[in-house]
Amino acid sequence: MQKLIRSAIVPVAGLGTRLLPATKSQPKEMLPVARKPIVQYVAEELVANGIEQILFITGRGKSSIENHFDHDPELARLLQSANKHELMEQLNAVELNAKFFYTRQRLQRGLGDAVLCGENFAGEEPFVVALGDSIIGLHANSQAVSRMAELFHAKRASCVLAVEEVPPEETVHYGIVEPADVDGDVVRVANLVEKPAPGSAPSNLAIAGRYVFSPLIFDMIRRVRPDARGEIQLTDAIQFMCEEGRRVLALKLPPDEKRYDIGNFASYFGTFVEFALADPEYGPGLRAALERLLARAPVRS
Ligand code: G1P
């Protein structure tokens, strides 16, 4: 397969305050979902979509992410001498066939500012941005990023976003697109708004944590003024692309490649249970245990 896009930037600098106390001394991206930390699924998805190099935009307290993708010779020796070959294979898989880079966002100045930290890494080529707290598809089995990259090239777009339909009461939590026209699962974007006030969203299509950008985005980010909370919003930079008449497209995620948002407890709990139920070894036992539990204690609302 032709390599359409080689580089991805994965912002993981957020403080994870919505997941306290679980995230007091560990990054939210390292919380496990069934067998693996969230960031492992994100990296696996990117590599399965042809990405060869990944830059993590980290911050203070995020060094365990770097350790996770590093080789651990002591652990390897220990497993080798204990003949734990299956576990060794699993660990080798963690290291993945990609190059990993790390840089820190020194101040918490928002997602746009975090992406700007990757400007030298991206160079003159188009690149992917994948949010480190979102998994796409059950066990990250999504090819959406490849389809977005194909669309980006075929339509000579400046930006392609993944979007998902959300209930009207949830639009306030996301970047929302205003469609100019819709052709199947491809939306031409007229405008975007970050976290619109209740009742004012231009649609129910929410930005779903995956983007393909031309390097032009960096100039747009530099033009964005900080919002009321001092954050440089990536959505505002994409809006500048729309205003300049650049082609901004969105690809709707199909139901079998839905986004699992790990940024709050409600969706984190649900994601953990869904992934654990799909585990070939432990899923059936968990299902039986849950059924027993639910039969005993009727759910109260
Ligand atoms: C960010 C983006 C938003 C997007 C969301 C997806 O918001 O700013 O446009 O819809 O991720 O998770 P955050 O969740 O960082 O507040």
Coordinates of C-alpha atoms and ligand atoms in Angstrom, one line a residue:
M1 CA 0.0 0.0 0.0
Q2 CA 1.3 3.5 -0.8
K3 CA 2.2 5.4 2.3
L4 CA 0.0 8.4 2.2
I5 CA 1.0 10.1 5.5
R6 CA 3.9 9.0 7.6
S7 CA 3.8 11.3 10.7
A8 CA 1.4 11.7 13.6
I9 CA 1.3 14.1 16.5
V10 CA -0.4 12.7 19.6
P11 CA -1.1 15.4 22.3
V12 CA -1.0 13.9 25.8
A13 CA -0.3 17.0 27.9
G14 CA -3.8 17.5 29.4
L15 CA -4.1 17.3 33.2
G16 CA -7.0 14.8 33.3
T17 CA -8.8 16.7 36.0
R18 CA -12.1 15.1 35.1
L19 CA -10.6 11.7 36.1
L20 CA -9.3 12.6 39.5
P21 CA -8.2 11.0 41.8
A22 CA -7.3 8.2 39.3
T23 CA -5.1 10.7 37.5
K24 CA -3.4 12.4 40.5
S25 CA 0.0 10.9 39.8
Q26 CA -0.5 9.1 36.5
P27 CA -1.4 10.3 33.1
K28 CA -5.0 9.6 32.0
E29 CA -3.6 8.1 28.7
M30 CA -1.9 5.4 30.8
L31 CA -5.2 4.2 32.5
P32 CA -5.9 0.7 31.4
V33 CA -8.8 -0.3 29.2
A34 CA -9.0 -4.1 29.6
R35 CA -5.4 -5.3 29.0
K36 CA -3.6 -2.2 27.7
P37 CA -3.1 1.4 28.5
I38 CA -5.2 3.8 26.4
V39 CA -2.2 5.3 24.6
Q40 CA -1.1 1.8 23.4
Y41 CA -4.4 1.5 21.5
V42 CA -3.8 4.9 19.9
A43 CA -0.3 4.0 18.8
E44 CA -1.4 0.6 17.5
E45 CA -4.2 2.2 15.5
L46 CA -1.8 4.8 13.9
V47 CA 0.8 2.1 13.0
A48 CA -2.0 0.0 11.5
N49 CA -2.9 3.0 9.3
G50 CA 0.6 3.4 7.9
I51 CA 2.1 5.9 10.4
E52 CA 5.9 5.5 10.7
Q53 CA 6.7 8.1 13.3
I54 CA 4.8 9.4 16.3
L55 CA 5.5 12.6 18.3
F56 CA 3.9 12.7 21.7
I57 CA 3.3 16.2 23.1
T58 CA 3.7 15.5 26.8
G59 CA 3.9 17.6 29.9
R60 CA 4.9 17.3 33.5
G61 CA 4.1 13.9 35.1
K62 CA 3.8 12.1 31.8
S63 CA 7.1 10.2 31.7
S64 CA 5.4 6.9 32.2
I65 CA 4.2 7.2 28.6
E66 CA 7.8 7.3 27.4
N67 CA 8.7 4.4 29.6
H68 CA 5.8 2.3 28.3
F69 CA 7.1 2.4 24.7
D70 CA 10.7 1.9 25.7
H71 CA 12.5 -1.5 25.7
D72 CA 13.0 -2.9 29.2
P73 CA 16.0 -5.3 29.1
E74 CA 15.6 -6.4 32.7
L75 CA 12.0 -7.4 32.2
A76 CA 12.9 -9.1 28.9
R77 CA 15.6 -11.1 30.7
L78 CA 13.3 -12.1 33.5
L79 CA 10.6 -13.4 31.2
Q80 CA 13.2 -15.2 29.0
S81 CA 14.6 -17.1 32.0
A82 CA 11.1 -18.0 33.2
N83 CA 10.2 -19.2 29.7
K84 CA 7.2 -16.8 29.5
H85 CA 7.4 -16.7 25.7
E86 CA 3.8 -15.6 25.2
L87 CA 4.2 -12.6 27.5
M88 CA 7.5 -11.7 25.8
E89 CA 5.6 -11.6 22.4
Q90 CA 3.0 -9.3 23.9
L91 CA 5.7 -7.0 25.2
N92 CA 7.5 -6.9 21.8
A93 CA 4.2 -5.9 20.3
V94 CA 4.1 -3.0 22.7
E95 CA 7.3 -1.6 21.2
L96 CA 5.6 -1.4 17.8
N97 CA 7.2 -0.9 14.4
A98 CA 7.4 2.9 14.6
K99 CA 9.8 5.6 15.7
F100 CA 8.7 7.5 18.8
F101 CA 9.6 11.1 19.7
Y102 CA 8.6 13.2 22.7
T103 CA 8.5 16.9 23.4
R104 CA 6.9 18.9 26.2
Q105 CA 4.3 21.6 26.1
R106 CA 5.7 23.8 28.8
L107 CA 2.5 25.7 29.6
Q108 CA -1.1 24.5 29.5
R109 CA -2.1 26.7 26.6
G110 CA -4.6 24.5 24.9
L111 CA -4.8 21.9 22.1
G112 CA -3.8 24.3 19.3
D113 CA -0.7 25.3 21.2
A114 CA 0.2 21.6 21.8
V115 CA -0.1 20.9 18.1
L116 CA 2.2 23.9 17.3
C117 CA 4.9 22.2 19.4
G118 CA 5.1 19.6 16.5
E119 CA 5.8 22.1 13.8
N120 CA 9.5 21.1 13.2
F121 CA 8.6 17.4 13.5
A122 CA 6.0 17.6 10.8
G123 CA 8.1 19.7 8.4
E124 CA 6.6 20.3 5.0
E125 CA 4.5 17.2 4.8
P126 CA 0.8 16.6 5.8
F127 CA 0.4 14.8 9.1
V128 CA -2.2 13.2 11.4
V129 CA -3.2 14.5 14.8
A130 CA -4.7 11.8 17.1
L131 CA -5.9 12.8 20.6
G132 CA -4.3 10.5 23.2
D133 CA -7.6 10.1 25.2
S134 CA -9.7 8.7 22.3
I135 CA -9.7 5.2 20.9
I136 CA -11.4 4.7 17.5
G137 CA -13.1 1.3 17.1
L138 CA -13.4 -1.7 19.4
H139 CA -9.8 -2.6 20.3
A140 CA -8.7 0.2 18.0
N141 CA -9.5 -1.7 14.8
S142 CA -10.2 1.4 12.7
Q143 CA -9.0 2.3 9.3
A144 CA -10.6 5.7 9.5
V145 CA -7.2 7.5 9.5
S146 CA -6.3 5.8 6.2
R147 CA -9.6 6.8 4.6
M148 CA -9.1 10.4 5.9
A149 CA -5.6 10.5 4.3
E150 CA -7.0 9.2 1.0
L151 CA -9.7 11.9 1.0
F152 CA -7.2 14.6 1.9
H153 CA -5.1 13.8 -1.2
A154 CA -8.0 13.0 -3.6
K155 CA -9.8 16.2 -2.8
R156 CA -6.7 18.3 -2.2
A157 CA -8.0 19.3 1.1
S158 CA -6.2 21.5 3.7
C159 CA -7.8 19.5 6.6
V160 CA -9.9 16.4 7.1
L161 CA -11.6 15.8 10.4
A162 CA -13.2 12.7 11.8
V163 CA -16.7 13.5 13.1
E164 CA -19.4 11.5 15.0
E165 CA -23.0 12.2 15.7
V166 CA -23.7 13.1 19.3
P167 CA -27.0 13.8 21.2
P168 CA -28.0 17.5 21.2
E169 CA -27.3 17.8 25.0
E170 CA -23.7 16.8 24.4
T171 CA -22.7 19.2 21.7
V172 CA -21.5 21.6 24.5
H173 CA -18.5 19.3 25.1
Y174 CA -17.1 19.2 21.6
G175 CA -16.0 21.1 18.6
I176 CA -19.0 21.1 16.3
V177 CA -19.0 21.5 12.5
E178 CA -21.5 23.5 10.4
P179 CA -21.9 21.5 7.1
A180 CA -22.0 23.2 3.8
D181 CA -23.0 20.0 2.0
V182 CA -23.0 16.3 2.7
D183 CA -22.2 13.5 0.2
G184 CA -22.6 10.1 1.9
D185 CA -20.2 10.1 4.8
V186 CA -18.2 13.1 3.6
V187 CA -19.1 16.5 4.8
R188 CA -17.8 19.8 3.4
V189 CA -17.3 22.1 6.4
A190 CA -18.5 25.7 6.2
N191 CA -17.6 26.7 9.7
L192 CA -16.8 25.2 13.1
V193 CA -17.4 26.2 16.7
E194 CA -15.7 25.0 19.8
K195 CA -18.1 23.9 22.6
P196 CA -21.1 25.9 21.5
A197 CA -23.5 27.2 24.2
P198 CA -26.5 24.9 24.7
G199 CA -29.1 25.3 22.0
S200 CA -26.7 27.1 19.6
A201 CA -24.9 24.2 17.9
P202 CA -24.9 24.4 14.1
S203 CA -25.3 20.5 13.9
N204 CA -24.8 17.4 16.0
L205 CA -21.6 16.5 14.2
A206 CA -18.7 16.5 16.8
I207 CA -15.0 16.5 16.1
A208 CA -13.9 13.0 17.1
G209 CA -10.2 13.2 18.0
R210 CA -8.6 12.5 14.6
Y211 CA -7.4 15.1 12.1
V212 CA -5.3 15.2 8.9
F213 CA -3.7 18.6 8.3
S214 CA -1.6 20.3 5.7
P215 CA 1.4 22.2 7.4
L216 CA -0.6 25.4 6.7
I217 CA -2.4 24.7 10.1
F218 CA 0.6 26.0 12.0
D219 CA 0.3 29.5 10.5
M220 CA -3.4 29.4 11.3
I221 CA -2.7 28.4 14.9
R222 CA -0.3 31.3 15.3
R223 CA -3.2 33.6 14.4
V224 CA -5.6 32.3 17.1
R225 CA -6.1 34.5 20.2
P226 CA -6.4 32.7 23.5
D227 CA -10.0 32.0 24.7
A228 CA -11.5 33.1 28.0
R229 CA -9.5 30.3 29.8
G230 CA -6.2 31.3 28.1
E231 CA -6.3 28.3 25.7
I232 CA -5.4 28.4 22.0
Q233 CA -8.1 26.2 20.4
L234 CA -7.3 24.0 17.4
T235 CA -10.9 24.4 16.3
D236 CA -10.4 28.2 15.9
A237 CA -7.3 27.6 13.7
I238 CA -9.4 25.2 11.4
Q239 CA -12.1 27.9 11.3
F240 CA -9.5 30.3 9.9
M241 CA -8.9 27.8 7.1
C242 CA -12.6 27.8 6.3
E243 CA -12.7 31.6 6.3
E244 CA -9.7 31.7 3.8
G245 CA -11.7 29.4 1.5
R246 CA -9.5 26.4 2.0
R247 CA -11.1 23.0 1.6
V248 CA -12.0 21.5 5.1
L249 CA -13.7 18.2 5.0
A250 CA -15.1 15.9 7.6
L251 CA -15.5 12.1 7.5
K252 CA -18.3 10.6 9.5
L253 CA -17.2 7.6 11.6
P254 CA -19.4 4.5 10.9
P255 CA -21.1 2.8 13.9
D256 CA -18.6 0.0 13.9
E257 CA -15.7 2.5 14.2
K258 CA -17.1 4.6 16.9
R259 CA -15.0 6.8 19.2
Y260 CA -14.3 5.8 22.8
D261 CA -13.7 9.0 24.7
I262 CA -11.8 8.3 27.9
G263 CA -11.8 11.8 29.2
N264 CA -14.6 11.3 31.8
F265 CA -15.6 8.5 34.2
A266 CA -18.9 7.7 32.5
S267 CA -17.4 6.8 29.1
Y268 CA -14.2 5.4 30.7
F269 CA -16.2 2.8 32.7
G270 CA -18.3 1.9 29.7
T271 CA -15.3 1.6 27.4
F272 CA -13.5 -0.7 29.9
V273 CA -16.4 -3.0 30.3
E274 CA -17.0 -3.2 26.5
F275 CA -13.4 -3.9 25.7
A276 CA -13.1 -6.5 28.6
L277 CA -16.3 -8.2 27.4
A278 CA -14.7 -8.6 23.9
D279 CA -11.5 -10.1 25.4
P280 CA -11.3 -13.7 23.9
E281 CA -10.0 -15.2 27.1
Y282 CA -11.7 -13.3 29.9
G283 CA -14.8 -11.9 28.1
P284 CA -17.1 -14.9 28.5
G285 CA -16.3 -15.2 32.2
L286 CA -16.8 -11.5 32.8
R287 CA -20.2 -11.6 30.9
A288 CA -21.4 -14.4 33.2
A289 CA -20.2 -12.5 36.3
L290 CA -21.9 -9.3 35.2
E291 CA -25.2 -11.2 34.5
R292 CA -25.1 -12.7 38.0
L293 CA -24.4 -9.3 39.5
L294 CA -27.2 -7.6 37.6
A295 CA -29.7 -10.3 38.4
R296 CA -29.0 -9.9 42.1
A297 CA -29.0 -6.1 42.3
P298 CA -31.6 -4.4 40.0
V299 CA -30.1 -1.2 38.5
R300 CA -31.4 2.0 40.3
S301 CA -31.5 5.3 38.5
Ligands
G1P1 C1 -11.0 18.6 22.2 C2 -11.3 19.5 21.0 C3 -12.7 19.3 20.5 C4 -13.0 17.9 20.2 C5 -12.7 17.0 21.4 C6 -12.8 15.5 21.1 O1 -11.7 19.0 23.3 O2 -11.0 20.8 21.4 O3 -13.0 20.1 19.4 O4 -14.4 17.7 19.8 O5 -11.3 17.2 21.9 O6 -12.5 14.8 22.2 P1 -11.3 18.5 24.8 O7 -11.9 17.2 25.0 O8 -9.8 18.5 24.9 O9 -11.9 19.6 25.7

